[in-house]
Amino acid sequence: MTSETSIINNVVYLDGRHAASPTTLADTFRMLERQASSMAWIGLYRPAEAQLVDAAGQLGLHGLAVEDAITAHQRPKLERYDDTLFVVLRSADYRDDTERVEFGELHLFVGPNFVLTVRHGETPDLAGVRRRLEARPHLLRLGPEAVLYAVLDAVVDGCTPVVSGLHNDIEEIESEVFSRDPNASRRIYELSREVMEFQRATRPLLTILDSLSAGFAKYGIDQELRRHLRDVADHATIVVEQADSFRGMLADVLAVNTTLVTQAQNEEMRLLAEASNAQNEQIKRISSWAAILFAPTLIGTIYGMNFHHMPELSWLWGYPFALLLMALVCTGLYLVFRRRGWL
């Protein structure tokens, strides 16, 4: 297997214009040797380890940088190995159909006369970047640093739809919170994770751009390119500030949601307590009347026993006495329960 199987773009530029599209890396290197002022832009998409090692060996890339590019899942950063810059970028793309943010990873090797891009995701759209840059030969003429600028600009510009999408999501969550949607808490948590991931992708851009700005004078970067990079830095600062504000907004929404959930729980507990108290009152009444009715039943049961020798059976006043006893017991129990508030 050769490195050409993962190459999606392989173009040589001369004086800022498309000069050739070699079919192999060997042809590209031969053209660079013949024309010292030319520049190659090689694009790889999810290359196998052997493929990337092959290309890196021909370009003379540092082993540690190549290892990072193979492993992927790196944090955004900028490192210099002799005369080659190694840049790791994380792009973001908002998907309207799923209302989710998808992240991609891009590695760039920027040498004196070449740019090697290793893409591990669907974004950014480097084909679009290439078309826009080729339409501005005065920038492309500035060399590999112009390609790095164009890619950084595309990554930062790609954050704008993400910012708009996240802002809309937060507004939707606010409506869900105040409408007492039971799924609001879960969505707040998921969106908070997306915002944190977005911050991890965008905040390091400021450090990368600051490092590039610091090397403007040392490495003789063209003034026009400096102005473009400063413009990218301004846009990146706005994106980072907006992402930070989203974090604060979500924290406030979560606090409000927690308060509303607590209030709802307290209201439910109050209603349950009221229902329990009402039930207890009913039980008291039922128990009181049961006790009152039990007294005459007990007396009647005693005098209803069929024994021949019972003291009151032959007494003239036995029947009125039993009735009076029932009435007195019932009245006494009624007064006791009434005094205690059970009736």
Coordinates of C-alpha atoms in Angstrom, one line a residue:
M1 CA 0.0 0.0 0.0
T2 CA 1.4 3.4 -0.9
S3 CA 0.8 6.8 0.5
E4 CA -1.0 7.9 -2.7
T5 CA -4.1 5.9 -1.7
S6 CA -5.0 8.4 1.1
I7 CA -4.1 11.6 -0.9
I8 CA -7.2 13.6 -1.8
N9 CA -5.3 16.7 -3.0
N10 CA -1.8 17.1 -4.3
V11 CA -1.1 20.4 -6.0
V12 CA 2.0 22.3 -6.8
Y13 CA 1.8 26.1 -7.0
L14 CA 4.1 28.5 -8.7
D15 CA 3.9 32.3 -8.1
G16 CA 0.6 31.9 -6.4
R17 CA -1.1 29.9 -9.2
H18 CA -2.0 26.3 -9.8
A19 CA 1.0 24.8 -11.7
A20 CA 0.4 21.1 -11.6
S21 CA -1.4 18.2 -9.9
P22 CA 1.1 15.3 -9.7
T23 CA -0.3 11.9 -9.4
T24 CA 2.4 10.7 -6.9
L25 CA 4.3 12.3 -4.1
A26 CA 7.6 11.4 -5.9
D27 CA 6.5 13.6 -8.8
T28 CA 5.7 16.4 -6.4
F29 CA 9.1 16.3 -4.8
R30 CA 10.8 16.3 -8.1
M31 CA 8.9 19.4 -9.1
L32 CA 9.9 21.1 -5.9
E33 CA 13.5 20.3 -6.5
R34 CA 13.4 21.6 -10.1
Q35 CA 11.6 24.9 -9.1
A36 CA 12.8 26.3 -5.9
S37 CA 10.1 29.0 -5.7
S38 CA 7.3 26.5 -6.0
M39 CA 5.1 25.3 -3.2
A40 CA 3.2 22.0 -2.7
W41 CA -0.1 21.5 -0.8
I42 CA -0.7 17.9 -0.1
G43 CA -4.0 16.8 1.6
L44 CA -4.5 13.5 3.3
Y45 CA -7.7 12.1 4.7
R46 CA -7.5 9.7 7.6
P47 CA -4.3 8.0 6.3
A48 CA -3.1 4.7 7.6
E49 CA 0.0 4.8 9.8
A50 CA 2.2 3.4 7.0
Q51 CA 0.9 6.0 4.6
L52 CA 1.6 8.9 6.8
V53 CA 5.0 7.6 7.8
D54 CA 5.9 7.3 4.1
A55 CA 4.9 10.9 3.4
A56 CA 6.6 12.2 6.5
G57 CA 9.8 10.4 5.6
Q58 CA 9.9 12.1 2.2
L59 CA 9.1 15.5 3.7
G60 CA 11.6 15.1 6.6
L61 CA 9.0 15.6 9.3
H62 CA 9.8 15.2 13.0
G63 CA 8.9 11.8 14.5
L64 CA 7.1 13.2 17.5
A65 CA 4.8 15.4 15.3
V66 CA 4.1 12.4 13.0
E67 CA 3.2 10.3 16.1
D68 CA 0.7 12.9 17.2
A69 CA -0.8 13.0 13.7
I70 CA -1.2 9.2 13.7
T71 CA -2.7 9.0 17.1
A72 CA -5.1 12.0 16.6
H73 CA -7.3 13.1 19.5
Q74 CA -4.8 15.8 20.2
R75 CA -5.5 19.1 21.9
P76 CA -5.2 22.2 19.6
K77 CA -1.6 23.4 19.7
L78 CA 1.3 24.9 17.7
E79 CA 4.8 23.5 17.8
R80 CA 7.9 24.3 15.8
Y81 CA 10.4 21.6 14.7
D82 CA 13.3 23.3 13.1
D83 CA 11.9 25.0 10.0
T84 CA 8.5 23.2 10.1
L85 CA 5.4 24.2 12.0
F86 CA 3.1 21.5 13.4
V87 CA -0.4 22.8 14.1
V88 CA -3.3 20.9 15.5
L89 CA -6.8 22.4 15.1
R90 CA -10.2 21.2 16.1
S91 CA -13.1 22.4 13.9
A92 CA -16.7 22.5 14.9
D93 CA -19.9 22.1 12.8
Y94 CA -23.5 22.6 13.9
R95 CA -25.9 20.0 12.6
D96 CA -29.4 21.4 12.3
D97 CA -31.1 18.0 11.8
T98 CA -29.8 16.7 15.2
E99 CA -29.2 20.0 17.0
R100 CA -25.7 18.8 17.9
V101 CA -22.2 20.1 17.4
E102 CA -19.8 17.8 15.6
F103 CA -16.1 18.2 16.0
G104 CA -13.3 17.4 13.5
E105 CA -9.5 17.3 13.9
L106 CA -7.0 18.7 11.5
H107 CA -3.2 18.5 11.6
L108 CA -1.0 20.8 9.5
F109 CA 2.7 20.5 8.7
V110 CA 3.9 23.8 7.3
G111 CA 7.4 23.7 5.9
P112 CA 9.5 26.1 3.8
N113 CA 7.9 25.0 0.5
F114 CA 5.1 22.6 1.4
V115 CA 1.9 22.2 3.4
L116 CA 0.7 18.8 4.5
T117 CA -2.8 18.6 5.9
V118 CA -4.0 15.5 7.7
R119 CA -7.7 15.5 8.2
H120 CA -9.4 13.2 10.8
G121 CA -12.9 14.5 10.4
E122 CA -15.4 15.8 7.8
T123 CA -14.6 19.4 8.7
P124 CA -13.3 21.8 7.8
D125 CA -14.0 21.9 4.1
L126 CA -10.4 22.1 2.8
A127 CA -11.6 21.9 -0.8
G128 CA -13.5 25.2 -0.3
V129 CA -10.5 26.7 1.4
R130 CA -8.3 25.7 -1.6
R131 CA -10.8 27.3 -4.1
R132 CA -11.0 30.5 -2.2
L133 CA -7.3 30.8 -1.8
E134 CA -6.6 30.0 -5.5
A135 CA -9.0 32.8 -6.3
R136 CA -6.6 35.2 -4.5
P137 CA -3.2 34.5 -6.0
H138 CA -1.7 37.5 -4.3
L139 CA -2.2 35.7 -1.0
L140 CA -1.2 32.3 -2.2
R141 CA 2.0 33.8 -3.6
L142 CA 3.0 34.5 0.1
G143 CA 3.8 30.8 0.5
P144 CA 2.8 28.1 3.1
E145 CA 2.0 30.7 5.7
A146 CA -0.9 31.9 3.5
V147 CA -2.3 28.4 3.5
L148 CA -2.1 28.2 7.3
Y149 CA -3.9 31.6 7.5
A150 CA -6.6 30.4 5.1
V151 CA -7.2 27.2 7.1
L152 CA -7.3 29.1 10.4
D153 CA -9.7 31.5 8.9
A154 CA -12.0 28.7 7.8
V155 CA -11.9 27.0 11.2
V156 CA -12.8 30.3 12.9
D157 CA -15.5 31.2 10.4
G158 CA -16.9 27.7 10.9
C159 CA -17.6 28.5 14.5
T160 CA -20.1 31.3 13.6
P161 CA -22.9 28.9 12.8
V162 CA -22.1 26.9 15.9
V163 CA -22.4 30.0 18.0
S164 CA -25.8 30.8 16.4
G165 CA -27.0 27.2 16.9
L166 CA -25.9 27.0 20.5
H167 CA -27.6 30.4 21.2
N168 CA -30.9 29.1 19.8
D169 CA -30.6 25.9 21.8
I170 CA -30.1 27.9 25.0
E171 CA -33.2 30.0 24.2
E172 CA -35.2 26.8 23.6
I173 CA -34.0 25.4 26.9
E174 CA -35.0 28.5 28.7
S175 CA -38.6 28.1 27.4
E176 CA -38.6 24.4 28.4
V177 CA -37.4 25.3 31.9
F178 CA -40.3 27.8 32.5
S179 CA -42.8 25.4 30.9
R180 CA -41.7 22.8 33.4
D181 CA -40.5 20.3 30.8
P182 CA -39.3 17.2 32.6
N183 CA -36.5 16.7 30.1
A184 CA -35.0 20.2 30.6
S185 CA -32.4 19.1 33.1
R186 CA -31.1 16.4 30.8
R187 CA -30.8 18.8 27.9
I188 CA -29.1 21.4 30.0
Y189 CA -26.5 18.8 31.0
E190 CA -26.0 17.7 27.4
L191 CA -25.7 21.2 26.1
S192 CA -23.3 22.2 28.8
R193 CA -21.0 19.3 27.7
E194 CA -21.2 20.6 24.1
V195 CA -20.3 24.1 25.2
M196 CA -17.3 22.8 27.2
E197 CA -16.1 20.8 24.2
F198 CA -16.6 23.9 22.0
Q199 CA -14.5 25.9 24.5
R200 CA -11.7 23.3 24.4
A201 CA -11.7 23.6 20.6
T202 CA -11.7 27.4 20.4
R203 CA -9.9 28.7 23.4
P204 CA -6.5 27.3 22.3
L205 CA -6.9 29.2 19.0
L206 CA -6.0 32.4 20.8
T207 CA -2.7 30.9 22.1
I208 CA -1.9 29.6 18.6
L209 CA -2.6 33.0 17.0
D210 CA -0.7 34.8 19.7
S211 CA 2.3 32.5 19.0
L212 CA 2.1 33.2 15.3
S213 CA 1.9 36.9 15.9
A214 CA 4.9 36.8 18.2
G215 CA 6.9 35.2 15.4
F216 CA 5.9 37.8 12.7
A217 CA 9.0 39.9 12.9
K218 CA 11.4 37.0 13.7
Y219 CA 10.4 35.0 10.6
G220 CA 9.7 37.9 8.3
I221 CA 6.0 37.4 7.7
D222 CA 4.5 39.6 5.1
Q223 CA 2.6 42.7 6.3
E224 CA -0.5 41.8 4.4
L225 CA -0.6 38.3 5.9
R226 CA -0.1 39.8 9.3
R227 CA -3.2 42.0 8.9
H228 CA -5.2 38.9 7.8
L229 CA -4.0 36.9 10.8
R230 CA -4.9 39.7 13.2
D231 CA -8.4 39.8 11.7
V232 CA -8.7 36.0 12.3
A233 CA -7.5 36.6 15.9
D234 CA -10.2 39.2 16.4
H235 CA -12.9 36.8 15.2
A236 CA -11.5 34.0 17.3
T237 CA -11.6 36.3 20.4
I238 CA -15.3 37.0 19.8
V239 CA -16.1 33.3 19.4
V240 CA -14.3 32.5 22.6
E241 CA -16.1 35.3 24.5
Q242 CA -19.4 34.1 23.2
A243 CA -18.6 30.5 24.3
D244 CA -17.7 31.8 27.7
S245 CA -21.0 33.7 27.9
F246 CA -22.9 30.5 27.0
R247 CA -21.3 28.7 29.9
G248 CA -22.5 31.4 32.3
M249 CA -26.0 31.4 30.7
L250 CA -26.3 27.7 31.1
A251 CA -25.2 27.9 34.7
D252 CA -28.0 30.5 35.3
V253 CA -30.5 28.3 33.5
L254 CA -29.5 25.3 35.6
A255 CA -29.9 27.3 38.8
V256 CA -33.4 28.5 37.8
N257 CA -34.4 25.0 36.7
T258 CA -33.2 23.6 40.1
T259 CA -35.2 26.3 41.9
L260 CA -38.3 25.5 39.9
V261 CA -37.9 21.8 40.4
T262 CA -37.5 22.3 44.1
Q263 CA -40.6 24.5 44.3
A264 CA -42.6 21.9 42.4
Q265 CA -41.4 19.2 44.8
N266 CA -42.3 21.3 47.8
E267 CA -45.7 21.9 46.3
E268 CA -46.2 18.2 45.8
M269 CA -45.1 17.5 49.3
R270 CA -47.5 20.2 50.6
L271 CA -50.4 18.6 48.7
L272 CA -49.5 15.2 49.9
A273 CA -49.3 16.4 53.5
E274 CA -52.8 18.1 53.1
A275 CA -54.2 14.9 51.6
S276 CA -52.6 12.9 54.4
N277 CA -54.1 15.2 57.1
A278 CA -57.5 15.0 55.5
Q279 CA -57.3 11.3 55.4
N280 CA -56.3 11.2 59.1
E281 CA -59.3 13.4 60.0
Q282 CA -61.6 11.0 58.1
I283 CA -60.0 8.0 59.9
K284 CA -60.5 9.8 63.3
R285 CA -64.2 10.3 62.6
I286 CA -64.7 6.8 61.4
S287 CA -62.9 5.4 64.4
S288 CA -64.9 7.6 66.8
W289 CA -68.2 6.5 65.4
A290 CA -67.1 2.9 65.4
A291 CA -66.2 3.2 69.1
I292 CA -69.5 4.8 69.9
L293 CA -71.5 2.2 68.1
F294 CA -69.4 -0.6 69.7
A295 CA -70.5 0.3 73.2
P296 CA -74.2 -0.5 72.8
T297 CA -73.3 -3.5 70.7
L298 CA -71.2 -4.8 73.6
I299 CA -73.9 -4.2 76.2
G300 CA -76.5 -5.7 73.9
T301 CA -74.3 -8.7 73.3
I302 CA -73.8 -9.3 77.0
Y303 CA -77.5 -9.2 77.8
G304 CA -78.3 -11.3 74.7
M305 CA -76.4 -14.3 76.1
N306 CA -78.7 -17.3 76.8
F307 CA -77.7 -18.1 80.4
H308 CA -80.4 -18.9 82.9
H309 CA -78.8 -17.3 85.8
M310 CA -78.0 -13.6 85.0
P311 CA -78.6 -10.9 87.7
E312 CA -80.6 -8.5 85.7
L313 CA -82.7 -10.9 83.7
S314 CA -85.5 -11.1 86.3
W315 CA -85.2 -7.4 87.3
L316 CA -88.2 -5.3 86.5
W317 CA -86.1 -2.3 85.4
G318 CA -83.4 -4.4 83.6
Y319 CA -84.5 -3.5 80.1
P320 CA -84.8 0.3 80.8
F321 CA -81.5 0.1 82.6
A322 CA -79.7 -1.5 79.7
L323 CA -81.0 1.1 77.3
L324 CA -80.0 3.9 79.7
L325 CA -76.6 2.4 80.1
M326 CA -76.1 2.3 76.3
A327 CA -77.3 5.9 76.0
L328 CA -74.9 7.1 78.7
V329 CA -71.9 5.2 77.3
C330 CA -72.5 6.5 73.8
T331 CA -73.1 10.1 75.0
G332 CA -69.9 9.9 77.1
L333 CA -67.8 8.7 74.3
Y334 CA -69.3 11.3 71.9
L335 CA -68.4 14.1 74.3
V336 CA -64.9 12.8 74.8
F337 CA -64.2 12.5 71.0
R338 CA -65.9 15.9 70.5
R339 CA -63.6 17.5 73.0
R340 CA -60.5 16.1 71.4
G341 CA -61.6 17.4 68.0
W342 CA -62.2 14.0 66.4
L343 CA -65.9 14.7 65.7

